[in-house]
Short mmCIF file of C-alpha atoms in Angstrom, two decimals:
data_model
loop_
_atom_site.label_atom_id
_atom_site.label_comp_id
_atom_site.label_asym_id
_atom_site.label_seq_id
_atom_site.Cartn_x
_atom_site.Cartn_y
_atom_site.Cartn_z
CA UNK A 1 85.51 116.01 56.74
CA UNK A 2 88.87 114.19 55.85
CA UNK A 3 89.78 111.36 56.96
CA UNK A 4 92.77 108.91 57.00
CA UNK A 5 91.82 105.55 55.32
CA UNK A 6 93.26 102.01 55.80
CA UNK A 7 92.67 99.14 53.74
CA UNK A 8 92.73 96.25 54.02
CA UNK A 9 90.65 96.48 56.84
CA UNK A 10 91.34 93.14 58.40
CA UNK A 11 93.91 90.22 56.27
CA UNK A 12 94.60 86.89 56.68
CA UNK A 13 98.03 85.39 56.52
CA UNK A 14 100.32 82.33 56.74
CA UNK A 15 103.45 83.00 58.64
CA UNK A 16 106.50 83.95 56.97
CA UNK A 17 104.57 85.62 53.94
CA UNK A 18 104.48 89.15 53.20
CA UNK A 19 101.87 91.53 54.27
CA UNK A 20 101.92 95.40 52.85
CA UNK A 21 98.99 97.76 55.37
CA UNK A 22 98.04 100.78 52.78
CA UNK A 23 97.05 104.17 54.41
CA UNK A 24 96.00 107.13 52.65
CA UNK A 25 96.49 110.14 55.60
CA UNK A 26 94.94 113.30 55.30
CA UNK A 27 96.30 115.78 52.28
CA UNK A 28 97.73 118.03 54.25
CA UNK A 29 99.24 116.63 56.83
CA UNK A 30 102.82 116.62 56.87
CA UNK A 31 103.48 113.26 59.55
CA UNK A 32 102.46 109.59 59.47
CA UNK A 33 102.53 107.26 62.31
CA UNK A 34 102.17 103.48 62.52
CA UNK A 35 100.53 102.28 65.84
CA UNK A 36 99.31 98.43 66.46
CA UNK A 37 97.29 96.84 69.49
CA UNK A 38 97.50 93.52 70.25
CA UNK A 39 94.50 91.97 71.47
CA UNK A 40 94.01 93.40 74.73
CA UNK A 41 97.20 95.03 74.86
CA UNK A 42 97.97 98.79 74.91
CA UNK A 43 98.61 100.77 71.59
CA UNK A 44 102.17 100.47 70.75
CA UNK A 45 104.22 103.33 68.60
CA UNK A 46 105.83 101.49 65.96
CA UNK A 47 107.30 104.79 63.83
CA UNK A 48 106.59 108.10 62.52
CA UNK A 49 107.65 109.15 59.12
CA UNK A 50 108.59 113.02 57.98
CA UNK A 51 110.10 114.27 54.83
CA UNK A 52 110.21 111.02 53.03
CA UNK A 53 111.96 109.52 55.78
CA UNK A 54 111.80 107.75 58.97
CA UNK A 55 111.64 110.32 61.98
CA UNK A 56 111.71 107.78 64.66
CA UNK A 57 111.04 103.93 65.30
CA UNK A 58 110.42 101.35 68.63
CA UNK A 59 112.09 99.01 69.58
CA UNK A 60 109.40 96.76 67.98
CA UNK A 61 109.97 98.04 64.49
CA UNK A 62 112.61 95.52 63.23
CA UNK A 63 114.22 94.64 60.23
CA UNK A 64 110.45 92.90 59.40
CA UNK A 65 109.34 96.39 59.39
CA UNK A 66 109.57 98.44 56.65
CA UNK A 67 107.20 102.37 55.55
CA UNK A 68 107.29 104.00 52.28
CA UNK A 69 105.03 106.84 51.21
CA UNK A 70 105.38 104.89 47.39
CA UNK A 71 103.36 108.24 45.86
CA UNK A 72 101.53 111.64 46.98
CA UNK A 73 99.15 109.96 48.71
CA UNK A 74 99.62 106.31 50.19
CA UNK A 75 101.57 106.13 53.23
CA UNK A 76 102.35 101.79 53.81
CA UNK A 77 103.78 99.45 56.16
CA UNK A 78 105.08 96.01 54.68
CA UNK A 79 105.62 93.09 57.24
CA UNK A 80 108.36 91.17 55.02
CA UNK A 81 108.38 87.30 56.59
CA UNK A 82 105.05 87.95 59.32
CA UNK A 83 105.73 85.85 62.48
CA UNK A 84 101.93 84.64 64.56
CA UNK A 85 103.08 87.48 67.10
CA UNK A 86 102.60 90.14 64.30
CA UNK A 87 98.74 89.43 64.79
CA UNK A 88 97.38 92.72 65.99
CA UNK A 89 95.19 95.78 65.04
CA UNK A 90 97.67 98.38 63.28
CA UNK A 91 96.56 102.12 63.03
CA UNK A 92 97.60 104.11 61.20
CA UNK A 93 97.72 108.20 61.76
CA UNK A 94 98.53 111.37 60.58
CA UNK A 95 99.13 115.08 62.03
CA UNK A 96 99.86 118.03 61.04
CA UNK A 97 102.70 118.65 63.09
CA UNK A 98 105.16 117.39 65.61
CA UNK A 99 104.29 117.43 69.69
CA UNK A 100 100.24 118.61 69.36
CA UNK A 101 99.80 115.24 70.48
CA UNK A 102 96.05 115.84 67.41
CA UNK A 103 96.95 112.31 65.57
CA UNK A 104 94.08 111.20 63.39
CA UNK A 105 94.09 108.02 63.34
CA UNK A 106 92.53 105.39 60.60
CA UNK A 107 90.00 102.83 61.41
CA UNK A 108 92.67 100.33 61.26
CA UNK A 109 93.99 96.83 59.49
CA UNK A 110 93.38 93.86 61.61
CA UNK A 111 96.13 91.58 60.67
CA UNK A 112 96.01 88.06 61.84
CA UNK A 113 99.10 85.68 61.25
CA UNK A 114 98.09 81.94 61.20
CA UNK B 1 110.63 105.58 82.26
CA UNK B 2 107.73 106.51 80.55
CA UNK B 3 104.68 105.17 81.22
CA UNK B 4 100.56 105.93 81.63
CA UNK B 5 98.72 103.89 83.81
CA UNK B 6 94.73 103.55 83.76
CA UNK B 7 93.95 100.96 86.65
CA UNK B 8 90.75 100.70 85.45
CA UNK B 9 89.92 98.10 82.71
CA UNK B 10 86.13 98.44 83.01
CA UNK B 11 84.36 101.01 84.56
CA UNK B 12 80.33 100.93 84.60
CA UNK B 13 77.87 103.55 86.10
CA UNK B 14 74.72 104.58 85.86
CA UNK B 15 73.30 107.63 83.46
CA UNK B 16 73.59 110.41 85.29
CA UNK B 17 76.15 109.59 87.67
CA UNK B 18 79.60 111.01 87.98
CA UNK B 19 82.59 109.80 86.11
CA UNK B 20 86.14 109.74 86.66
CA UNK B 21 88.42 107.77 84.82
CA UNK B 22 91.88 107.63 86.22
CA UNK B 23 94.89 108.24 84.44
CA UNK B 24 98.48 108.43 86.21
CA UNK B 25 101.69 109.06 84.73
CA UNK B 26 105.83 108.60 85.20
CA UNK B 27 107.83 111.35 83.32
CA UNK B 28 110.77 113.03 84.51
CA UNK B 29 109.89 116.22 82.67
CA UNK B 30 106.85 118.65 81.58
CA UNK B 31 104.75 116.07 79.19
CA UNK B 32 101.69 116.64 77.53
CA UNK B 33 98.58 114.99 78.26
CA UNK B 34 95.78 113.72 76.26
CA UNK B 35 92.49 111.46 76.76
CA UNK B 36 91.57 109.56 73.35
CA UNK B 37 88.36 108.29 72.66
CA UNK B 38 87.21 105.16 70.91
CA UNK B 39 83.33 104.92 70.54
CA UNK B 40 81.76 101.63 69.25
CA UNK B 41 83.28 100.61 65.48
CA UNK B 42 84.93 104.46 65.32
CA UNK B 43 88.07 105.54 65.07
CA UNK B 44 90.64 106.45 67.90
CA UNK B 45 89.82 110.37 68.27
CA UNK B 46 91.28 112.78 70.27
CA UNK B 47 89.12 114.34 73.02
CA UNK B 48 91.10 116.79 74.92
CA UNK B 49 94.59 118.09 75.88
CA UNK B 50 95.49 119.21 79.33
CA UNK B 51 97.15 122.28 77.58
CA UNK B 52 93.77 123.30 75.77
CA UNK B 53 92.01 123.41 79.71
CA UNK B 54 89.01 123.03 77.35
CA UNK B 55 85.71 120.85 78.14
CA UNK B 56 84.48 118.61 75.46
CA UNK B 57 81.12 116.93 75.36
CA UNK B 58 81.28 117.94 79.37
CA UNK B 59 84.79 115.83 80.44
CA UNK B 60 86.92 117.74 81.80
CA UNK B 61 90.70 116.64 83.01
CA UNK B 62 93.11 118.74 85.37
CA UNK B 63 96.77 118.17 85.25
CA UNK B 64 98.04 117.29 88.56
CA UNK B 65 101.60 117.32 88.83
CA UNK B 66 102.03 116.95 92.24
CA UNK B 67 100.19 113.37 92.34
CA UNK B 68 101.15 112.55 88.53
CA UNK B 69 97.85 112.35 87.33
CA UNK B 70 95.69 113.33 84.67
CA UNK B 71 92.10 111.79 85.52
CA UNK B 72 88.89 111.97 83.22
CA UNK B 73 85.49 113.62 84.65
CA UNK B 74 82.28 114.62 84.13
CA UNK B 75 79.48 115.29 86.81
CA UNK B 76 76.42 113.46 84.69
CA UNK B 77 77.25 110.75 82.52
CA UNK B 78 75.17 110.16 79.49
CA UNK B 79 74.82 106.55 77.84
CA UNK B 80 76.68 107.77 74.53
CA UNK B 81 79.98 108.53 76.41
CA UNK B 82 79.94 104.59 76.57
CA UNK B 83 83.23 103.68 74.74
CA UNK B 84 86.80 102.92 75.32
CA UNK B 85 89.02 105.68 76.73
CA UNK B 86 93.06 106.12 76.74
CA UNK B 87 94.77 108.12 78.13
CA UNK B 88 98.48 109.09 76.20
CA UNK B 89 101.13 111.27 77.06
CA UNK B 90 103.32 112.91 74.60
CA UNK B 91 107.07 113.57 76.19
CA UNK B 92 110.68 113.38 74.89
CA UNK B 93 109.91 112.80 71.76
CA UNK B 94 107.89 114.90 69.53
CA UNK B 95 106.70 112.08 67.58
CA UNK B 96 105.45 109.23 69.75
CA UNK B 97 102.35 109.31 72.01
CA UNK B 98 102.49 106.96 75.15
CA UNK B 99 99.44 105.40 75.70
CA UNK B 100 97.27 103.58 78.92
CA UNK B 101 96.18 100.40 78.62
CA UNK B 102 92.41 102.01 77.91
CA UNK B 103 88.91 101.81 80.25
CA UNK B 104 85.65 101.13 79.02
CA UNK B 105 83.35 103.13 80.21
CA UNK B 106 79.75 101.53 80.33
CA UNK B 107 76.90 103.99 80.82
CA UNK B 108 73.96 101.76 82.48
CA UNK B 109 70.18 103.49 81.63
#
């Protein structure tokens, strides 16, 4: 059965370095979402991504925040200068359509900022 | 606002017992409803939809719109439904899923 795949699946970082989250969703699905959980905290949308472009985006998703879909396949979310509140789990998840509310979601990246 | 709330942060009963989870909701409009499902060092999977009025591994949920509330149940709980359990609603926007703040369910033996 397909599956979407992160990796890594958990990274260590000083603050204000870079951190790129890969994803590879399932082939034929057609939208990508980034969700993260802080520790203890509820899962928070940070975007979805459609077409080769961003469909929507939180308020959390800041100029830090950046998605690409770089090639057919990989579907990432870079963290350009990471700040300690950045540490969190970050899923990501793909569907095959809009308002089905069927995301399949990725074991996840834990990403802790030091 | 939008917003799911699942008062429960732990909830713990015996195999065999009844469950309900509780899931309430603010949304000015129709939304949809689901219950995810996060067993031990798994993935977040969906379990059901309040528009699929489906049962899955025997949960069922009603939507209730008069009280706002979309809770979780099944009449005999078995110790693998032990995991973590969010409820999300899907509303204005077609591409973001609102979630709970999740309930673990432990299953005693």
């Amino acid at each position: 059965e397909p599956e979407v795949t992160q990796t890594p699946s958990h990274q260590v970082t000083q603050m204000g370095q870079e951190v790129i989250l890969r994803c590879v969703p399932i082939s034929n699905h057609l939208y990508f979402y980034w969700y993260r959980q802080i520790l203890g905290q509820k899962v928070e949308f940070l975007v979805s991504f459609y077409n080769n472009e961003i469909s929507e985006k939180s308020e959390i998703f800041d100029d830090q925040f950046s998605v690409e879909r770089p090639d057919g396949s990989n579907f990432t979310l870079k963290i350009r200068s990471t700040k300690l509140e950045d540490s969190a789990m970050y899923f990501c998840a793909s569907s095959t359509g809009t308002n089905t509310g069927e995301l399949f979601f990725g074991e996840g990246s834990r990403l802790t900022v030091l | 606002a939008q917003r799911v709330t699942q008062p429960e942060k732990l909830l713990s009963v015996f195999k065999g017992a009844p469950v309900e989870l509780k899931c309430n909701y603010s949304y000015s409009g129709s939304p949809e409803l689901f219950w995810y499902v996060q067993y031990s060092r798994q993935r977040l999977q969906l379990l059901l939809r309040h528009i699929s009025r489906e049962s899955i591994k025997g949960f069922t949920a009603d939507l209730n719109k008069g009280e706002t509330s979309f809770h979780l149940k099944k009449p005999f709980a078995q110790e693998e439904d032990s995991a973590m359990y969010y409820c999300a609603l899907s509303g204005h926007s077609n591409y973001q899923l609102i979630w709970g703040a999740g309930t673990k369910l432990i299953i005693k033996p």
